[in-house]
Tab-separated table of C-alpha atoms and ligand atoms in Angstrom:
chain	number	residue	atom	x	y	z
D	105	MET	CA	-1.576	-2.554	0.260
D	106	SER	CA	-2.206	-4.802	3.324
D	107	GLU	CA	-2.768	-8.603	3.490
D	108	PRO	CA	-6.467	-9.770	4.344
D	109	SER	CA	-6.888	-10.402	8.393
D	110	THR	CA	-6.242	-13.843	9.512
D	111	GLU	CA	-8.180	-12.642	13.043
D	112	ASN	CA	-11.552	-14.645	13.443
D	113	LEU	CA	-13.960	-12.421	12.356
D	114	ASP	CA	-16.703	-14.420	14.452
D	115	PRO	CA	-18.812	-11.034	15.321
D	116	VAL	CA	-20.003	-13.427	18.670
D	117	ILE	CA	-16.438	-13.935	19.524
D	118	MET	CA	-15.382	-10.444	18.624
D	119	SER	CA	-18.092	-8.902	21.306
D	120	GLU	CA	-16.783	-11.481	23.746
D	121	GLN	CA	-13.463	-10.032	23.547
D	122	GLN	CA	-14.824	-5.991	23.450
D	123	PHE	CA	-16.989	-7.308	26.733
D	124	THR	CA	-13.666	-8.968	28.414
D	125	GLN	CA	-11.783	-5.827	28.038
D	126	ALA	CA	-14.671	-3.880	29.808
D	127	ALA	CA	-15.379	-6.015	32.209
D	128	CYS	CA	-11.751	-5.097	33.676
D	129	TYR	CA	-13.108	-1.523	34.739
D	130	ILE	CA	-16.696	-2.441	35.938
D	131	LYS	CA	-16.967	-3.131	40.254
D	132	ASP	CA	-18.724	-6.221	41.608
D	133	LEU	CA	-20.330	-7.370	38.712
D	134	LYS	CA	-21.821	-10.910	39.465
D	135	LYS	CA	-20.760	-14.249	37.261
D	136	GLY	CA	-24.144	-15.562	36.664
D	137	LEU	CA	-25.469	-11.645	35.634
D	138	ILE	CA	-22.575	-11.071	33.355
D	139	ASP	CA	-23.435	-14.670	31.975
D	140	PHE	CA	-27.084	-13.427	31.055
D	141	LEU	CA	-26.248	-9.764	30.142
D	142	LYS	CA	-23.760	-11.826	26.856
D	143	LYS	CA	-26.647	-13.538	25.483
D	144	PRO	CA	-29.701	-11.995	23.882
D	145	LYS	CA	-33.134	-12.298	25.457
D	146	ARG	CA	-34.982	-13.933	22.095
D	147	ILE	CA	-33.777	-14.471	18.398
D	148	THR	CA	-36.508	-14.521	15.772
D	149	ILE	CA	-35.609	-16.422	12.427
D	150	VAL	CA	-38.495	-16.195	9.412
D	151	ASN	CA	-37.908	-17.900	6.231
D	152	PHE	CA	-40.060	-16.490	3.277
D	153	PRO	CA	-40.731	-16.575	-0.595
D	154	ILE	CA	-41.230	-13.743	-2.661
D	155	GLU	CA	-42.329	-13.581	-5.978
D	156	MET	CA	-39.957	-11.816	-8.390
D	157	ASP	CA	-41.277	-9.294	-10.605
D	158	ASP	CA	-40.221	-11.668	-13.590
D	159	GLY	CA	-42.432	-14.478	-11.878
D	160	SER	CA	-39.683	-16.514	-10.401
D	161	VAL	CA	-39.889	-17.456	-6.577
D	162	GLN	CA	-37.006	-16.624	-4.323
D	163	SER	CA	-36.632	-17.880	-1.029
D	164	ILE	CA	-35.370	-14.983	1.674
D	165	GLN	CA	-34.387	-15.420	4.924
D	166	GLY	CA	-34.564	-12.448	7.607
D	167	TYR	CA	-33.703	-11.994	11.589
D	168	ARG	CA	-34.740	-9.772	14.707
D	169	VAL	CA	-32.765	-10.195	17.771
D	170	LEU	CA	-34.163	-8.835	20.945
D	171	HIS	CA	-30.850	-8.611	23.441
D	172	ASN	CA	-32.312	-6.789	26.604
D	173	GLN	CA	-35.367	-4.977	27.877
D	174	VAL	CA	-34.091	-3.659	31.037
D	175	PHE	CA	-34.806	-0.383	30.505
D	176	GLY	CA	-37.388	0.163	27.670
D	177	PRO	CA	-38.256	-1.610	24.552
D	178	GLY	CA	-35.640	-3.083	22.190
D	179	LYS	CA	-34.346	-0.577	19.648
D	180	GLY	CA	-32.397	-1.564	16.355
D	181	GLY	CA	-31.892	-0.799	13.486
D	182	MET	CA	-32.793	-3.233	10.217
D	183	ARG	CA	-30.100	-4.071	8.144
D	184	TYR	CA	-30.951	-5.345	4.542
D	185	HIS	CA	-27.284	-6.923	2.986
D	186	PRO	CA	-26.314	-10.218	1.184
D	187	ASP	CA	-23.577	-10.724	4.169
D	188	VAL	CA	-26.080	-10.760	7.129
D	189	THR	CA	-26.050	-13.341	9.414
D	190	MET	CA	-27.639	-14.078	12.639
D	191	GLU	CA	-24.103	-13.896	14.577
D	192	GLU	CA	-23.538	-10.595	12.959
D	193	VAL	CA	-27.482	-9.232	14.037
D	194	VAL	CA	-26.398	-10.729	17.862
D	195	SER	CA	-23.268	-8.752	18.419
D	196	LEU	CA	-25.362	-5.359	16.775
D	197	ALA	CA	-28.327	-6.045	19.060
D	198	LYS	CA	-25.688	-6.113	22.220
D	199	LEU	CA	-24.220	-3.059	20.993
D	200	MET	CA	-27.715	-1.368	20.845
D	201	THR	CA	-28.183	-2.190	24.608
D	202	TRP	CA	-25.037	-0.991	25.577
D	203	LYS	CA	-25.453	2.102	23.139
D	204	CYS	CA	-28.970	3.134	24.583
D	205	ALA	CA	-27.889	2.693	27.990
D	206	LEU	CA	-24.839	4.735	27.408
D	207	VAL	CA	-26.755	7.951	26.375
D	208	ASN	CA	-29.323	7.129	29.090
D	209	ILE	CA	-32.537	6.664	26.669
D	210	PRO	CA	-34.974	4.043	28.080
D	211	PHE	CA	-34.723	1.788	25.306
D	212	GLY	CA	-33.237	-2.011	25.245
D	213	GLY	CA	-31.101	-3.377	22.638
D	214	ALA	CA	-31.952	-5.062	19.244
D	215	LYS	CA	-31.286	-5.624	15.683
D	216	GLY	CA	-32.614	-6.947	12.702
D	217	GLY	CA	-31.500	-7.894	9.318
D	218	VAL	CA	-32.545	-9.253	6.027
D	219	VAL	CA	-30.116	-11.393	3.110
D	220	CYS	CA	-30.659	-9.434	-0.166
D	221	ASN	CA	-28.862	-7.636	-2.277
D	222	THR	CA	-31.083	-4.221	-2.478
D	223	LYS	CA	-28.923	-3.616	-5.816
D	224	GLY	CA	-30.348	-6.173	-7.978
D	225	LEU	CA	-33.684	-5.461	-6.550
D	226	SER	CA	-36.615	-3.457	-8.134
D	227	GLU	CA	-38.598	-1.058	-5.729
D	228	SER	CA	-41.643	-3.315	-6.013
D	229	GLU	CA	-39.542	-6.280	-4.620
D	230	LEU	CA	-38.276	-4.624	-1.645
D	231	ARG	CA	-41.696	-3.362	-0.825
D	232	ARG	CA	-43.128	-7.100	-1.117
D	233	ILE	CA	-39.954	-8.328	1.133
D	234	THR	CA	-40.161	-5.725	3.513
D	235	ARG	CA	-44.054	-6.358	3.800
D	236	ARG	CA	-43.776	-9.762	3.966
D	237	PHE	CA	-40.788	-9.536	6.560
D	238	THR	CA	-43.257	-7.554	8.699
D	239	THR	CA	-45.610	-9.890	9.043
D	240	GLU	CA	-43.512	-12.570	9.739
D	241	LEU	CA	-41.856	-10.443	12.711
D	242	ALA	CA	-45.672	-10.266	13.901
D	243	ASP	CA	-45.768	-9.079	17.316
D	244	ASN	CA	-41.993	-9.280	17.837
D	245	ILE	CA	-41.854	-5.797	17.194
D	246	GLY	CA	-44.407	-2.912	18.376
D	247	PRO	CA	-44.442	0.305	20.050
D	248	HIS	CA	-43.818	-1.261	23.516
D	249	THR	CA	-41.762	-4.063	22.597
D	250	ASP	CA	-39.069	-3.810	20.087
D	251	ILE	CA	-38.836	-0.704	17.720
D	252	PRO	CA	-37.012	-1.047	14.205
D	253	ALA	CA	-35.015	2.083	12.212
D	254	PRO	CA	-33.389	2.550	8.963
D	255	ASP	CA	-29.267	0.323	8.713
D	256	LEU	CA	-27.448	-0.345	6.232
D	257	TYR	CA	-29.645	-0.065	2.773
D	258	THR	CA	-32.594	0.331	4.531
D	259	ASN	CA	-34.079	4.058	4.425
D	260	ALA	CA	-37.480	5.872	5.515
D	261	GLN	CA	-39.243	4.746	2.821
D	262	THR	CA	-38.394	1.067	4.446
D	263	MET	CA	-39.951	2.306	7.965
D	264	ALA	CA	-42.852	3.458	5.939
D	265	TRP	CA	-43.545	-0.038	4.803
D	266	ILE	CA	-42.924	-1.699	8.119
D	267	PHE	CA	-45.458	1.099	9.954
D	268	ASP	CA	-47.750	0.423	7.367
D	269	THR	CA	-47.759	-3.311	7.246
D	270	TYR	CA	-48.228	-3.032	11.139
D	271	ASP	CA	-50.652	-0.639	11.216
D	272	MET	CA	-53.083	-2.677	9.252
D	273	LEU	CA	-52.119	-5.824	11.129
D	274	HIS	CA	-53.060	-3.903	14.394
D	275	PRO	CA	-55.902	-1.591	13.317
D	276	GLY	CA	-57.573	1.251	15.366
D	277	LYS	CA	-54.350	2.045	17.662
D	278	ASN	CA	-51.595	4.773	17.176
D	279	ASN	CA	-48.962	2.712	15.902
D	280	ARG	CA	-46.671	5.502	14.593
D	281	PRO	CA	-44.173	4.768	17.685
D	282	VAL	CA	-43.334	1.333	15.831
D	283	VAL	CA	-40.619	2.376	13.773
D	284	THR	CA	-38.133	5.575	13.396
D	285	GLY	CA	-37.130	7.085	11.078
D	286	LYS	CA	-40.189	7.499	9.091
D	287	PRO	CA	-40.538	9.747	6.367
D	288	VAL	CA	-41.520	13.518	7.798
D	289	GLU	CA	-44.551	13.549	6.446
D	290	MET	CA	-45.160	10.194	8.268
D	291	GLY	CA	-44.407	11.126	11.918
D	292	GLY	CA	-40.916	10.704	11.163
D	293	SER	CA	-38.319	13.409	13.340
D	294	LEU	CA	-36.753	16.506	11.652
D	295	GLY	CA	-33.500	15.945	12.285
D	296	ARG	CA	-33.600	12.043	12.225
D	297	ASN	CA	-32.009	11.387	8.884
D	298	GLU	CA	-29.060	13.712	9.709
D	299	ALA	CA	-28.963	12.783	13.183
D	300	THR	CA	-26.506	10.308	13.268
D	301	GLY	CA	-23.593	12.232	11.323
D	302	ASN	CA	-24.202	15.486	12.748
D	303	GLY	CA	-23.465	13.520	15.947
D	304	VAL	CA	-20.368	12.142	14.972
D	305	CYS	CA	-19.302	15.892	14.339
D	306	HIS	CA	-20.500	16.835	17.877
D	307	VAL	CA	-18.426	13.690	19.783
D	308	THR	CA	-15.675	14.727	17.800
D	309	GLU	CA	-15.789	18.339	18.407
D	310	ARG	CA	-15.946	17.575	22.021
D	311	PHE	CA	-13.151	14.896	22.187
D	312	LEU	CA	-10.824	17.488	20.340
D	313	SER	CA	-11.561	20.244	22.730
D	314	LYS	CA	-9.802	17.940	25.447
D	315	SER	CA	-6.336	18.876	23.941
D	316	LEU	CA	-5.334	15.098	23.687
D	317	ILE	CA	-3.813	16.120	20.244
D	318	PRO	CA	-2.436	19.689	21.304
D	319	GLU	CA	-2.071	20.461	17.230
D	320	GLN	CA	-5.564	19.480	16.807
D	321	GLN	CA	-8.160	21.057	19.194
D	322	THR	CA	-11.068	21.636	16.614
D	323	ILE	CA	-12.607	20.385	13.343
D	324	ALA	CA	-11.739	23.351	11.648
D	325	GLY	CA	-8.374	22.699	9.540
D	326	ALA	CA	-8.397	18.813	10.140
D	327	SER	CA	-7.986	16.592	7.683
D	328	VAL	CA	-10.555	13.936	6.770
D	329	VAL	CA	-11.001	10.677	5.089
D	330	ILE	CA	-14.360	9.197	5.056
D	331	GLN	CA	-15.111	5.809	4.068
D	332	GLY	CA	-19.026	5.014	3.186
D	333	PHE	CA	-20.854	8.365	1.528
D	334	GLY	CA	-24.450	6.540	2.428
D	335	ASN	CA	-26.422	7.887	5.070
D	336	VAL	CA	-23.893	8.363	7.646
D	337	GLY	CA	-21.038	8.906	5.616
D	338	ALA	CA	-22.391	11.856	3.348
D	339	VAL	CA	-24.233	13.684	5.887
D	340	THR	CA	-21.012	13.419	8.322
D	341	ALA	CA	-18.681	15.044	5.297
D	342	ASP	CA	-21.523	17.369	4.950
D	343	ALA	CA	-21.204	18.838	8.920
D	344	PHE	CA	-17.217	18.380	8.822
D	345	SER	CA	-17.140	20.577	5.705
D	346	ARG	CA	-19.338	22.896	7.486
D	347	LYS	CA	-17.214	23.265	10.376
D	348	GLY	CA	-13.909	24.229	8.385
D	349	ALA	CA	-12.497	20.327	7.982
D	350	LYS	CA	-10.891	19.124	4.520
D	351	ILE	CA	-12.412	16.042	3.194
D	352	LEU	CA	-9.855	14.781	1.451
D	353	ALA	CA	-11.703	11.561	0.416
D	354	VAL	CA	-14.929	9.377	0.470
D	355	SER	CA	-15.614	6.565	-0.802
D	356	ASP	CA	-18.807	4.062	-1.276
D	357	SER	CA	-19.084	0.557	-2.346
D	358	ALA	CA	-17.880	1.111	-5.873
D	359	GLY	CA	-14.240	2.535	-4.559
D	360	GLY	CA	-13.230	5.954	-3.570
D	361	VAL	CA	-12.247	9.611	-4.531
D	362	TYR	CA	-9.120	11.287	-3.253
D	363	HIS	CA	-8.124	15.144	-3.862
D	364	GLU	CA	-5.633	16.384	-1.649
D	365	ASP	CA	-6.852	20.180	-1.888
D	366	GLY	CA	-9.860	18.515	-0.395
D	367	LEU	CA	-13.648	17.390	-1.926
D	368	ASN	CA	-16.370	19.634	-2.671
D	369	PHE	CA	-19.568	18.500	-0.741
D	370	GLU	CA	-22.156	19.968	-2.996
D	371	GLU	CA	-20.192	18.337	-6.280
D	372	LEU	CA	-19.871	14.967	-4.739
D	373	MET	CA	-23.542	14.753	-4.099
D	374	ALA	CA	-24.273	15.832	-7.335
D	375	PHE	CA	-22.275	13.506	-8.673
D	376	LYS	CA	-23.680	10.725	-6.831
D	377	ALA	CA	-26.718	11.334	-7.092
D	378	GLU	CA	-26.410	11.324	-11.429
D	379	HIS	CA	-24.122	8.487	-11.671
D	380	GLY	CA	-24.668	6.314	-8.743
D	381	THR	CA	-21.407	6.153	-7.235
D	382	VAL	CA	-18.687	9.019	-6.559
D	383	VAL	CA	-16.180	6.887	-8.392
D	384	GLY	CA	-15.020	9.076	-11.480
D	385	MET	CA	-15.944	12.592	-10.495
D	386	PRO	CA	-13.671	14.891	-12.412
D	387	ASN	CA	-10.553	16.015	-10.691
D	388	THR	CA	-9.945	13.439	-8.226
D	389	MET	CA	-7.935	10.570	-8.237
D	390	THR	CA	-9.471	7.185	-7.782
D	391	ILE	CA	-8.587	4.823	-5.165
D	392	THR	CA	-9.932	1.281	-3.514
D	393	ASN	CA	-11.883	0.752	-0.438
D	394	GLU	CA	-8.625	-0.717	0.636
D	395	GLU	CA	-6.553	2.244	0.408
D	396	ILE	CA	-8.688	4.787	1.913
D	397	LEU	CA	-7.891	3.512	4.966
D	398	GLU	CA	-4.481	4.154	4.660
D	399	LEU	CA	-4.255	7.833	3.749
D	400	GLU	CA	-2.268	9.972	5.683
D	401	CYS	CA	-4.996	12.600	7.417
D	402	ASP	CA	-6.206	13.579	10.635
D	403	ILE	CA	-8.951	12.010	11.572
D	404	LEU	CA	-10.142	9.272	10.020
D	405	ILE	CA	-14.233	8.328	9.705
D	406	PRO	CA	-15.018	4.400	8.718
D	407	ALA	CA	-18.868	4.604	7.801
D	408	ALA	CA	-19.825	1.966	5.975
D	409	LEU	CA	-19.314	-1.776	6.981
D	410	SER	CA	-17.748	-3.675	9.811
D	411	ASN	CA	-14.023	-5.259	10.379
D	412	GLN	CA	-12.760	-2.964	7.950
D	413	ILE	CA	-9.650	-1.842	9.827
D	414	HIS	CA	-8.254	-5.502	11.184
D	415	ALA	CA	-4.711	-6.252	12.532
D	416	ALA	CA	-3.505	-6.724	8.635
D	417	ASN	CA	-3.670	-3.060	7.912
D	418	ALA	CA	-3.451	-1.620	11.415
D	419	TYR	CA	0.053	-0.954	11.693
D	420	ASN	CA	-0.811	1.189	8.215
D	421	ILE	CA	-3.503	3.259	9.750
D	422	LYS	CA	-1.888	6.821	9.398
D	423	ALA	CA	-4.730	9.124	10.794
D	424	ARG	CA	-3.966	10.633	14.325
D	425	LEU	CA	-7.225	10.129	15.467
D	426	VAL	CA	-10.271	6.959	14.066
D	427	VAL	CA	-14.411	7.733	14.626
D	428	GLU	CA	-16.200	4.901	14.342
D	429	ALA	CA	-19.005	6.412	12.352
D	430	ALA	CA	-19.896	2.430	11.234
D	431	ASN	CA	-20.723	-0.040	13.735
D	432	ASN	CA	-18.087	-2.523	14.730
D	433	PRO	CA	-15.816	-0.891	11.962
D	434	THR	CA	-12.454	-2.276	14.075
D	435	THR	CA	-11.559	-5.670	15.150
D	436	PRO	CA	-10.601	-6.221	18.744
D	437	ASP	CA	-6.559	-6.614	17.649
D	438	ALA	CA	-6.902	-3.782	15.686
D	439	ASP	CA	-8.183	-1.984	18.718
D	440	LYS	CA	-5.182	-2.728	20.578
D	441	ILE	CA	-2.224	-2.042	17.798
D	442	LEU	CA	-3.630	1.237	17.096
D	443	CYS	CA	-3.454	1.837	20.783
D	444	GLU	CA	-0.313	1.364	20.953
D	445	ARG	CA	0.672	3.185	18.126
D	446	GLY	CA	-0.938	6.113	20.289
D	447	ILE	CA	-3.967	6.485	17.860
D	448	TYR	CA	-6.584	7.416	19.638
D	449	LEU	CA	-9.844	5.858	18.653
D	450	LEU	CA	-13.517	7.156	19.589
D	451	PRO	CA	-15.500	3.747	19.220
D	452	ASP	CA	-19.088	3.155	17.749
D	453	ILE	CA	-20.932	3.031	21.109
D	454	ILE	CA	-20.650	6.481	21.545
D	455	VAL	CA	-19.957	8.013	18.235
D	456	ASN	CA	-22.970	6.831	15.881
D	457	ALA	CA	-25.489	7.200	19.312
D	458	GLY	CA	-26.768	10.387	17.775
D	459	GLY	CA	-28.947	8.067	15.164
D	460	VAL	CA	-30.912	6.242	18.521
D	461	THR	CA	-31.023	9.235	20.157
D	462	VAL	CA	-32.759	11.397	17.924
D	463	SER	CA	-35.052	7.844	17.404
D	464	TYR	CA	-36.023	8.541	20.864
D	465	PHE	CA	-37.139	12.021	20.545
D	466	GLU	CA	-39.255	10.594	17.037
D	467	TRP	CA	-40.913	7.939	19.830
D	468	VAL	CA	-41.586	10.652	22.087
D	469	GLN	CA	-42.991	13.192	19.954
D	470	ASN	CA	-45.232	10.079	17.967
D	471	GLN	CA	-46.490	8.756	21.406
D	472	ASP	CA	-48.132	12.420	22.093
D	473	ASN	CA	-48.572	13.318	18.135
D	474	GLN	CA	-46.594	16.301	18.825
D	475	ARG	CA	-43.791	17.353	16.356
D	476	TRP	CA	-40.650	19.277	17.680
D	477	ASP	CA	-38.866	22.038	15.667
D	478	LEU	CA	-35.859	21.140	14.081
D	479	ASP	CA	-33.604	23.791	16.425
D	480	GLU	CA	-35.176	21.652	19.355
D	481	VAL	CA	-34.187	18.247	18.042
D	482	ASN	CA	-30.492	19.658	16.806
D	483	THR	CA	-30.484	21.424	20.445
D	484	ARG	CA	-31.146	17.907	22.579
D	485	LEU	CA	-29.290	15.877	20.321
D	486	GLU	CA	-26.077	18.250	20.995
D	487	LYS	CA	-26.144	18.573	24.565
D	488	ILE	CA	-26.466	14.640	24.665
D	489	MET	CA	-23.133	13.834	22.692
D	490	HIS	CA	-21.617	16.138	24.127
D	491	LYS	CA	-22.517	14.434	28.045
D	492	VAL	CA	-21.746	11.232	26.911
D	493	MET	CA	-18.219	12.167	25.197
D	494	ASP	CA	-17.215	14.169	28.866
D	495	THR	CA	-18.709	10.975	30.956
D	496	VAL	CA	-16.612	8.693	29.007
D	497	PHE	CA	-13.801	10.776	28.762
D	498	ASP	CA	-13.677	11.618	32.548
D	499	ARG	CA	-13.481	8.117	33.745
D	500	TRP	CA	-11.014	6.989	31.076
D	501	GLN	CA	-8.808	9.962	32.487
D	502	ARG	CA	-9.265	8.886	35.982
D	503	TYR	CA	-7.811	5.344	35.099
D	504	VAL	CA	-4.724	6.760	32.926
D	505	VAL	CA	-3.552	9.262	36.190
D	506	GLY	CA	-4.051	6.594	38.493
D	507	GLU	CA	-7.261	7.661	40.624
D	508	GLU	CA	-8.947	4.386	39.524
D	509	VAL	CA	-7.602	1.036	39.426
D	510	VAL	CA	-8.950	-2.252	37.328
D	511	ALA	CA	-10.993	-4.213	39.619
D	512	ASP	CA	-9.407	-7.433	38.436
D	513	GLU	CA	-5.573	-7.886	36.970
D	514	ASP	CA	-6.031	-11.071	36.059
D	515	LEU	CA	-9.113	-9.680	34.009
D	516	VAL	CA	-6.838	-7.400	32.304
D	517	LYS	CA	-4.106	-9.852	31.523
D	518	LEU	CA	-6.578	-12.129	30.400
D	519	ALA	CA	-7.619	-9.043	28.059
D	520	GLY	CA	-4.609	-8.080	27.264
D	521	ALA	CA	-5.470	-4.605	27.532
D	522	GLU	CA	-2.320	-2.604	29.105
D	523	LYS	CA	-4.156	0.959	28.824
D	524	PRO	CA	-7.917	1.673	29.252
D	525	LEU	CA	-9.349	2.006	25.950
D	526	PHE	CA	-12.783	4.544	25.191
D	527	ARG	CA	-14.548	1.847	23.858
D	528	SER	CA	-13.662	-0.584	27.117
D	529	ILE	CA	-14.506	2.400	29.208
D	530	ALA	CA	-17.728	3.479	27.391
D	531	LEU	CA	-19.030	-0.319	27.603
D	532	SER	CA	-18.286	-0.531	30.818
D	533	ILE	CA	-20.205	2.392	32.242
D	534	ALA	CA	-23.023	1.065	29.989
D	535	ILE	CA	-22.614	-2.424	31.323
D	536	GLU	CA	-22.969	-1.544	34.809
D	537	ARG	CA	-25.853	0.495	34.122
D	538	VAL	CA	-27.668	-2.342	32.500
D	539	ALA	CA	-26.540	-4.721	35.177
D	540	SER	CA	-27.542	-2.555	38.449
D	541	ALA	CA	-31.439	-1.987	36.960
D	542	THR	CA	-31.447	-5.538	36.479
D	543	LEU	CA	-30.705	-6.271	40.063
D	544	MET	CA	-32.889	-2.837	41.096
D	545	ARG	CA	-36.101	-4.146	39.443
D	546	GLY	CA	-35.430	-7.702	41.147
D	547	ILE	CA	-35.097	-10.775	39.660
D	548	TRP	CA	-38.222	-12.752	38.726
D	549	PRO	CA	-39.662	-14.372	40.860
K	293	NAD	P1	-26.292	3.510	3.990
K	293	NAD	O1	-27.130	2.298	3.292
K	293	NAD	O2	-26.772	4.526	3.694
K	293	NAD	O3	-24.581	3.478	3.288
K	293	NAD	C1	-23.563	2.629	3.352
K	293	NAD	C2	-22.692	3.102	2.542
K	293	NAD	O4	-21.485	1.884	2.600
K	293	NAD	C3	-22.630	3.032	1.088
K	293	NAD	O5	-22.408	4.566	0.900
K	293	NAD	C4	-22.037	2.212	0.344
K	293	NAD	O6	-21.775	2.318	-1.010
K	293	NAD	C5	-21.044	1.978	1.125
K	293	NAD	N1	-20.135	0.708	1.503
K	293	NAD	C6	-21.190	-0.568	0.887
K	293	NAD	N2	-20.095	-1.750	0.654
K	293	NAD	C7	-19.276	-0.989	1.135
K	293	NAD	C8	-17.639	-1.472	1.039
K	293	NAD	N3	-17.249	-2.533	0.418
K	293	NAD	N4	-16.512	-0.336	0.983
K	293	NAD	C9	-17.117	0.624	1.617
K	293	NAD	N5	-18.162	1.378	1.790
K	293	NAD	C10	-19.238	0.173	1.237
K	293	NAD	O7	-25.632	3.090	5.444
K	293	NAD	P2	-25.938	3.805	6.610
K	293	NAD	O8	-27.239	3.635	7.440
K	293	NAD	O9	-24.608	5.062	6.460
K	293	NAD	O10	-25.078	3.117	7.931
K	293	NAD	C11	-23.364	2.957	7.696
K	293	NAD	C12	-22.926	2.333	8.802
K	293	NAD	O11	-23.464	3.104	10.158
K	293	NAD	C13	-23.443	1.248	9.408
K	293	NAD	O12	-22.550	0.400	9.799
K	293	NAD	C14	-24.767	1.660	10.126
K	293	NAD	O13	-25.062	0.223	11.098
K	293	NAD	C15	-24.292	2.151	10.878
K	293	NAD	N6	-25.046	3.030	11.642
K	293	NAD	C16	-26.371	3.613	10.986
K	293	NAD	C17	-27.017	4.879	11.366
K	293	NAD	C18	-28.460	5.390	10.980
K	293	NAD	O14	-29.090	6.079	11.634
K	293	NAD	N7	-28.689	4.872	9.661
K	293	NAD	C19	-26.653	4.543	12.776
K	293	NAD	C20	-26.123	4.207	13.696
K	293	NAD	C21	-24.909	3.272	13.104
């Protein structure tokens, strides 16, 4: 097993490194504008007390970061996790700006988090935390300012509580678009719950069809390993199974399960529902969350936490292709190592953009009190995901064959990026769009 990474895992530093690598491919970026785009527009930090079920009181800290609103209101998930930090939320808010710009939806980037361990909380404690957090955020969120969605350890129920609290504070208005990922009965979009995982599948399918991996041009027959079996991981497993992939292993916070002939999705779901984990499923071998990443497979999909593939284990990855369903699962050092080793990596900014895309569909439906049918949602999603993959791939290929050359050789040296990464190319497209729109709007006053 690998040693822990000794890299600097500060999320702000890592997102700066990614930005620097992307800057190599951006022409005519004004220095002051780069500095502005690196920073969030607003950081809200709130502290509040919560009365627990046993009568004790706990102090809770929460964050909401709005990175950029050039294309529209901020958009981004709310995560509840004991390891949430302001730096992490800032870097994820930035990622949302680039993601929305890349898929061409009229949102900016935002993210939120509450430092708590949902596993130790009752439903009523979670509801009180969510309502109080929403109240403390006040008008820092809103249908036209900043729109939360589910993320790690939050779900449609969390969004229902945020909506209800916001609606009580702003009576007499259509407040449904204040959050997305709501329960369908409350204005949630059909297909939103599955959107991120389905998007992972669409992007992978499109990438494979480009024949960069000649022996694996379709999902059918691919052996797949997925770290994380929550919303994104489970839907991804289902989508890949339906396309004929063999799911060799999946994991959750308790560990993972492996079977060389493949795991059955329905059996995994049933076991997880009954036991709260996939670990212990009959006829499977138990493995750790570190071991799962190093399994021999065609496609490795991290779908849980950040920094899972790092400098210390990147040399042990045996997959042909890494598909980032989670946000920031790969460190910049690991990115370079995988690239040197000829392992392709599709970055989070493309891969998991299906979630925010259908969140946008939900927001549009809510504005008009409309309900699109599932086919319409899924067809639109697939088209957008394919287009994003094509756009990034085309530009990447132009650099690879030399039709385009890097804007600044010094920047390339600084970034240490010998070959273009899909991440850097995708980021460069997004950053260019945001920078150009900022100038087009005209810098006020
Ligand atoms: P979730 O809470 O539904 O699931 C998280 C999963 O990670 C669970 O299976 C959990 O057991 C597992 N996990 C927790 N700690 C782990 C550990 N130490 N090792 C391995 N697995 C562990 O969350 P989700 O919505 O599925 O989000 C997963 C990732 O996808 C996150 O990085 C999130 O930011 C990203 N993402 C989610 C969406 C969305 O629409 N939900 C959209 C874009 C990106």
